[in-house]
Amino acid sequence: MEKIHFTTNIRAREDPNFSDFLLRVDNGDEQTVKDNLIRLPEQIVVKHNSTERPEECLIREIFPSLHQNSKSAQFITERAILASRNEFADQLNEMLIAKFPGESKIFISFDSGEDDTNNYYQEEYLNTLTPNDLPPHRLVLKENAPIMLLRNLDPSNGLCNGTRMICRGFDNNVIHAEITTGQSAKKQVFIPRIQLSPPENEGYPFKFVRKNSLYAYVLP
């Protein structure tokens, strides 16, 4: 929800018509159609044809001429695609990463249940979980892809939870990134692997650790 709030605020400041639309929706004044649904204005709808996946049309509309602009921090930072669930975000991430030029790097996590001496929760099952605030088990990156920090790592140097960055390079155990927002914009940083656990409010009946996960998550 923080990303949605951030993105809509930017659009609202730059587009008075969109700002008025948001206010009408928030106040319950926007006219509805059947089943109490709201019809989106034509100017904010991304149309697609029946011969192409809707996600492909969305990516092309939000990231036009990606090959030519992939190295531009401004181009990447000014754009974002929001998703309601982690699995949808992962699908969009995979499609977007594939469109960046260059070779990809795959980072695999090692997951285990905490205090699970009987190995009741198999690693293969834990690998499939996509809790909030954790990177996926299989993280695919390319140079110049947008990423987001998932924890406070070094706030005094701009490395806070939610910091938006661009991947400028990587090795087996580290990401070389450029911060793109805030007072630390343009600063070059290195993001290590680390052991992470999902928040307690995720609702899992057990605790598990995603070992050696990278601290960052791809941001479509």
Coordinates of C-alpha atoms in Angstrom, one line a residue:
M1 CA 0.0 0.0 0.0
E2 CA 2.9 2.4 0.6
K3 CA 3.9 2.1 -3.1
I4 CA 0.4 2.9 -4.2
H5 CA 0.2 5.9 -1.9
F6 CA 3.6 7.2 -3.2
T7 CA 2.7 6.7 -6.9
T8 CA -0.7 8.2 -6.8
N9 CA 0.6 11.3 -4.9
I10 CA 3.1 12.0 -7.7
R11 CA 0.4 11.6 -10.4
A12 CA -2.1 13.8 -8.4
R13 CA 0.4 16.6 -8.1
E14 CA 1.1 16.6 -11.8
D15 CA -2.4 15.9 -13.2
P16 CA -5.3 18.0 -11.8
N17 CA -7.9 15.9 -13.5
F18 CA -6.6 12.7 -11.9
S19 CA -6.4 14.5 -8.6
D20 CA -10.1 15.5 -8.9
F21 CA -11.0 11.9 -9.9
L22 CA -9.3 10.5 -6.7
L23 CA -11.1 13.0 -4.5
R24 CA -14.4 12.1 -6.0
V25 CA -13.7 8.4 -5.5
D26 CA -12.5 8.9 -1.9
N27 CA -15.6 11.1 -1.1
G28 CA -18.0 8.6 -2.7
D29 CA -19.1 11.2 -5.3
E30 CA -17.9 9.4 -8.4
Q31 CA -20.7 8.0 -10.5
T32 CA -21.0 4.2 -10.5
V33 CA -22.2 1.7 -13.0
K34 CA -23.8 -1.6 -12.3
D35 CA -22.8 -3.6 -9.2
N36 CA -21.6 -0.3 -7.7
L37 CA -18.4 -0.4 -9.8
I38 CA -16.6 2.8 -10.9
R39 CA -15.8 3.3 -14.6
L40 CA -12.2 4.4 -15.1
P41 CA -11.7 7.5 -17.3
E42 CA -10.5 6.6 -20.8
Q43 CA -7.3 8.6 -20.4
I44 CA -6.0 6.4 -17.6
V45 CA -6.9 3.0 -19.2
V46 CA -4.3 0.9 -21.0
K47 CA -6.1 -0.8 -23.8
H48 CA -5.0 -4.2 -25.3
N49 CA -6.0 -6.3 -28.2
S50 CA -7.1 -10.0 -28.1
T51 CA -3.8 -11.2 -29.8
E52 CA -1.5 -10.1 -26.9
R53 CA -1.4 -10.7 -23.2
P54 CA -2.7 -7.7 -21.2
E55 CA 0.5 -7.7 -19.1
E56 CA 2.6 -7.2 -22.3
C57 CA 0.5 -4.2 -23.3
L58 CA 0.9 -2.7 -19.8
I59 CA 4.6 -3.1 -19.8
R60 CA 5.0 -1.6 -23.3
E61 CA 2.8 1.4 -22.2
I62 CA 4.7 2.1 -19.0
F63 CA 8.2 1.3 -20.2
P64 CA 8.2 2.4 -23.9
S65 CA 11.5 1.9 -25.8
L66 CA 13.0 0.0 -22.9
H67 CA 16.1 -1.1 -24.8
Q68 CA 17.1 2.5 -25.6
N69 CA 16.3 3.8 -22.2
S70 CA 17.3 0.9 -19.9
K71 CA 20.4 2.7 -18.6
S72 CA 18.6 5.9 -17.7
A73 CA 17.9 6.2 -13.9
Q74 CA 15.3 8.9 -14.5
F75 CA 13.4 6.8 -17.1
I76 CA 13.3 3.8 -14.7
T77 CA 12.5 5.8 -11.5
E78 CA 9.6 7.7 -13.0
R79 CA 7.7 4.5 -13.8
A80 CA 6.2 1.7 -11.7
I81 CA 3.6 -1.1 -12.2
L82 CA 1.6 -1.9 -9.1
A83 CA 0.2 -5.4 -8.3
S84 CA -2.2 -6.5 -5.6
R85 CA -0.5 -9.7 -4.7
N86 CA 3.1 -10.9 -4.5
E87 CA 2.6 -13.7 -7.0
F88 CA 1.2 -11.1 -9.6
A89 CA 4.2 -8.9 -8.9
D90 CA 6.6 -11.9 -9.5
Q91 CA 4.9 -12.6 -12.8
L92 CA 5.3 -9.0 -14.0
N93 CA 8.9 -8.9 -12.7
E94 CA 9.8 -11.9 -14.7
M95 CA 8.2 -10.5 -17.9
L96 CA 9.9 -7.1 -17.4
I97 CA 13.3 -8.5 -16.6
A98 CA 13.2 -10.6 -19.8
K99 CA 12.9 -7.3 -21.8
F100 CA 16.0 -5.7 -20.4
P101 CA 19.1 -6.2 -22.5
G102 CA 22.0 -8.3 -21.2
E103 CA 22.4 -11.6 -19.4
S104 CA 20.4 -12.4 -16.3
K105 CA 21.7 -13.6 -12.9
I106 CA 19.6 -16.0 -10.8
F107 CA 19.9 -15.9 -7.0
I108 CA 18.5 -18.9 -5.1
S109 CA 17.6 -18.8 -1.4
F110 CA 17.9 -21.6 1.1
D111 CA 14.8 -21.9 3.2
S112 CA 14.3 -23.8 6.5
G113 CA 11.7 -24.0 9.3
E114 CA 12.8 -22.6 12.7
D115 CA 13.0 -25.2 15.4
D116 CA 11.7 -27.8 12.8
T117 CA 13.8 -30.7 14.0
N118 CA 11.6 -33.3 12.3
N119 CA 11.8 -31.5 8.9
Y120 CA 8.0 -31.4 8.9
Y121 CA 8.1 -28.4 6.5
Q122 CA 10.1 -29.5 3.5
E123 CA 12.4 -27.0 1.8
E124 CA 10.7 -27.5 -1.5
Y125 CA 7.4 -26.3 0.1
L126 CA 9.0 -23.3 1.8
N127 CA 10.6 -22.3 -1.5
T128 CA 7.1 -21.8 -2.9
L129 CA 6.0 -19.2 -0.2
T130 CA 5.9 -15.5 -1.1
P131 CA 5.4 -13.6 2.1
N132 CA 5.4 -9.8 2.2
D133 CA 8.8 -8.1 2.8
L134 CA 10.8 -11.1 1.6
P135 CA 12.4 -11.6 -1.8
P136 CA 11.2 -14.6 -3.8
H137 CA 13.1 -17.9 -3.6
R138 CA 14.2 -17.5 -7.1
L139 CA 15.3 -13.9 -7.8
V140 CA 16.3 -13.0 -11.4
L141 CA 18.2 -9.8 -12.0
K142 CA 19.7 -7.9 -14.9
E143 CA 21.9 -4.8 -15.0
N144 CA 19.8 -1.6 -14.9
A145 CA 16.7 -3.3 -13.5
P146 CA 14.8 -1.4 -10.8
I147 CA 15.0 -2.9 -7.3
M148 CA 13.7 -2.0 -3.8
L149 CA 15.4 -2.4 -0.4
L150 CA 13.3 -4.6 2.0
R151 CA 14.8 -3.6 5.4
N152 CA 16.7 -0.8 7.1
L153 CA 20.3 -1.6 6.3
D154 CA 22.1 1.7 6.8
P155 CA 19.6 4.7 7.1
S156 CA 22.4 7.3 7.5
N157 CA 23.5 6.4 4.0
G158 CA 20.0 6.2 2.5
L159 CA 19.6 2.5 2.8
C160 CA 16.1 2.3 4.3
N161 CA 13.2 0.0 3.9
G162 CA 11.5 1.0 0.6
T163 CA 14.5 2.7 -0.9
R164 CA 14.3 2.5 -4.7
M165 CA 17.5 1.7 -6.6
I166 CA 18.8 0.4 -9.9
C167 CA 20.9 -2.7 -10.2
R168 CA 24.2 -1.6 -11.8
G169 CA 25.9 -5.0 -11.4
F170 CA 26.2 -8.1 -9.3
D171 CA 28.3 -11.0 -8.0
N172 CA 27.4 -14.2 -6.3
N173 CA 26.8 -12.6 -2.9
V174 CA 26.3 -8.9 -3.6
I175 CA 24.4 -6.4 -5.7
H176 CA 26.0 -3.2 -6.9
A177 CA 23.1 -0.6 -6.9
E178 CA 22.5 3.1 -7.5
I179 CA 20.0 4.9 -5.2
T180 CA 17.6 6.8 -7.3
T181 CA 15.4 8.7 -4.8
G182 CA 15.8 11.0 -1.8
Q183 CA 18.9 12.8 -0.5
S184 CA 21.1 9.9 -1.3
A185 CA 20.1 9.8 -5.0
K186 CA 23.0 8.8 -7.3
K187 CA 25.0 7.2 -4.5
Q188 CA 26.6 3.8 -5.3
V189 CA 26.0 1.1 -2.7
F190 CA 26.5 -2.7 -2.3
I191 CA 23.6 -4.9 -1.0
P192 CA 24.7 -8.2 0.6
R193 CA 23.0 -11.4 1.2
I194 CA 21.4 -11.8 4.6
Q195 CA 19.1 -14.1 6.6
L196 CA 15.5 -12.9 6.7
S197 CA 12.2 -14.1 8.2
P198 CA 8.6 -13.0 7.3
P199 CA 6.7 -10.7 9.7
E200 CA 4.7 -12.4 12.4
N201 CA 1.4 -11.0 11.1
E202 CA 1.7 -13.0 7.8
G203 CA -0.5 -15.7 9.3
Y204 CA 1.7 -18.7 8.8
P205 CA 1.3 -21.4 11.5
F206 CA 5.1 -21.8 11.7
K207 CA 8.2 -19.7 11.5
F208 CA 10.8 -20.1 8.7
V209 CA 14.0 -18.5 7.6
R210 CA 14.9 -17.5 4.1
K211 CA 18.7 -17.9 4.3
N212 CA 21.2 -16.0 2.1
S213 CA 18.4 -14.0 0.5
L214 CA 19.4 -10.8 -1.1
Y215 CA 18.2 -7.7 0.7
A216 CA 16.5 -6.3 -2.4
Y217 CA 13.4 -7.1 -4.4
V218 CA 12.8 -6.5 -8.1
L219 CA 10.4 -3.6 -8.6
P220 CA 8.3 -3.7 -11.8

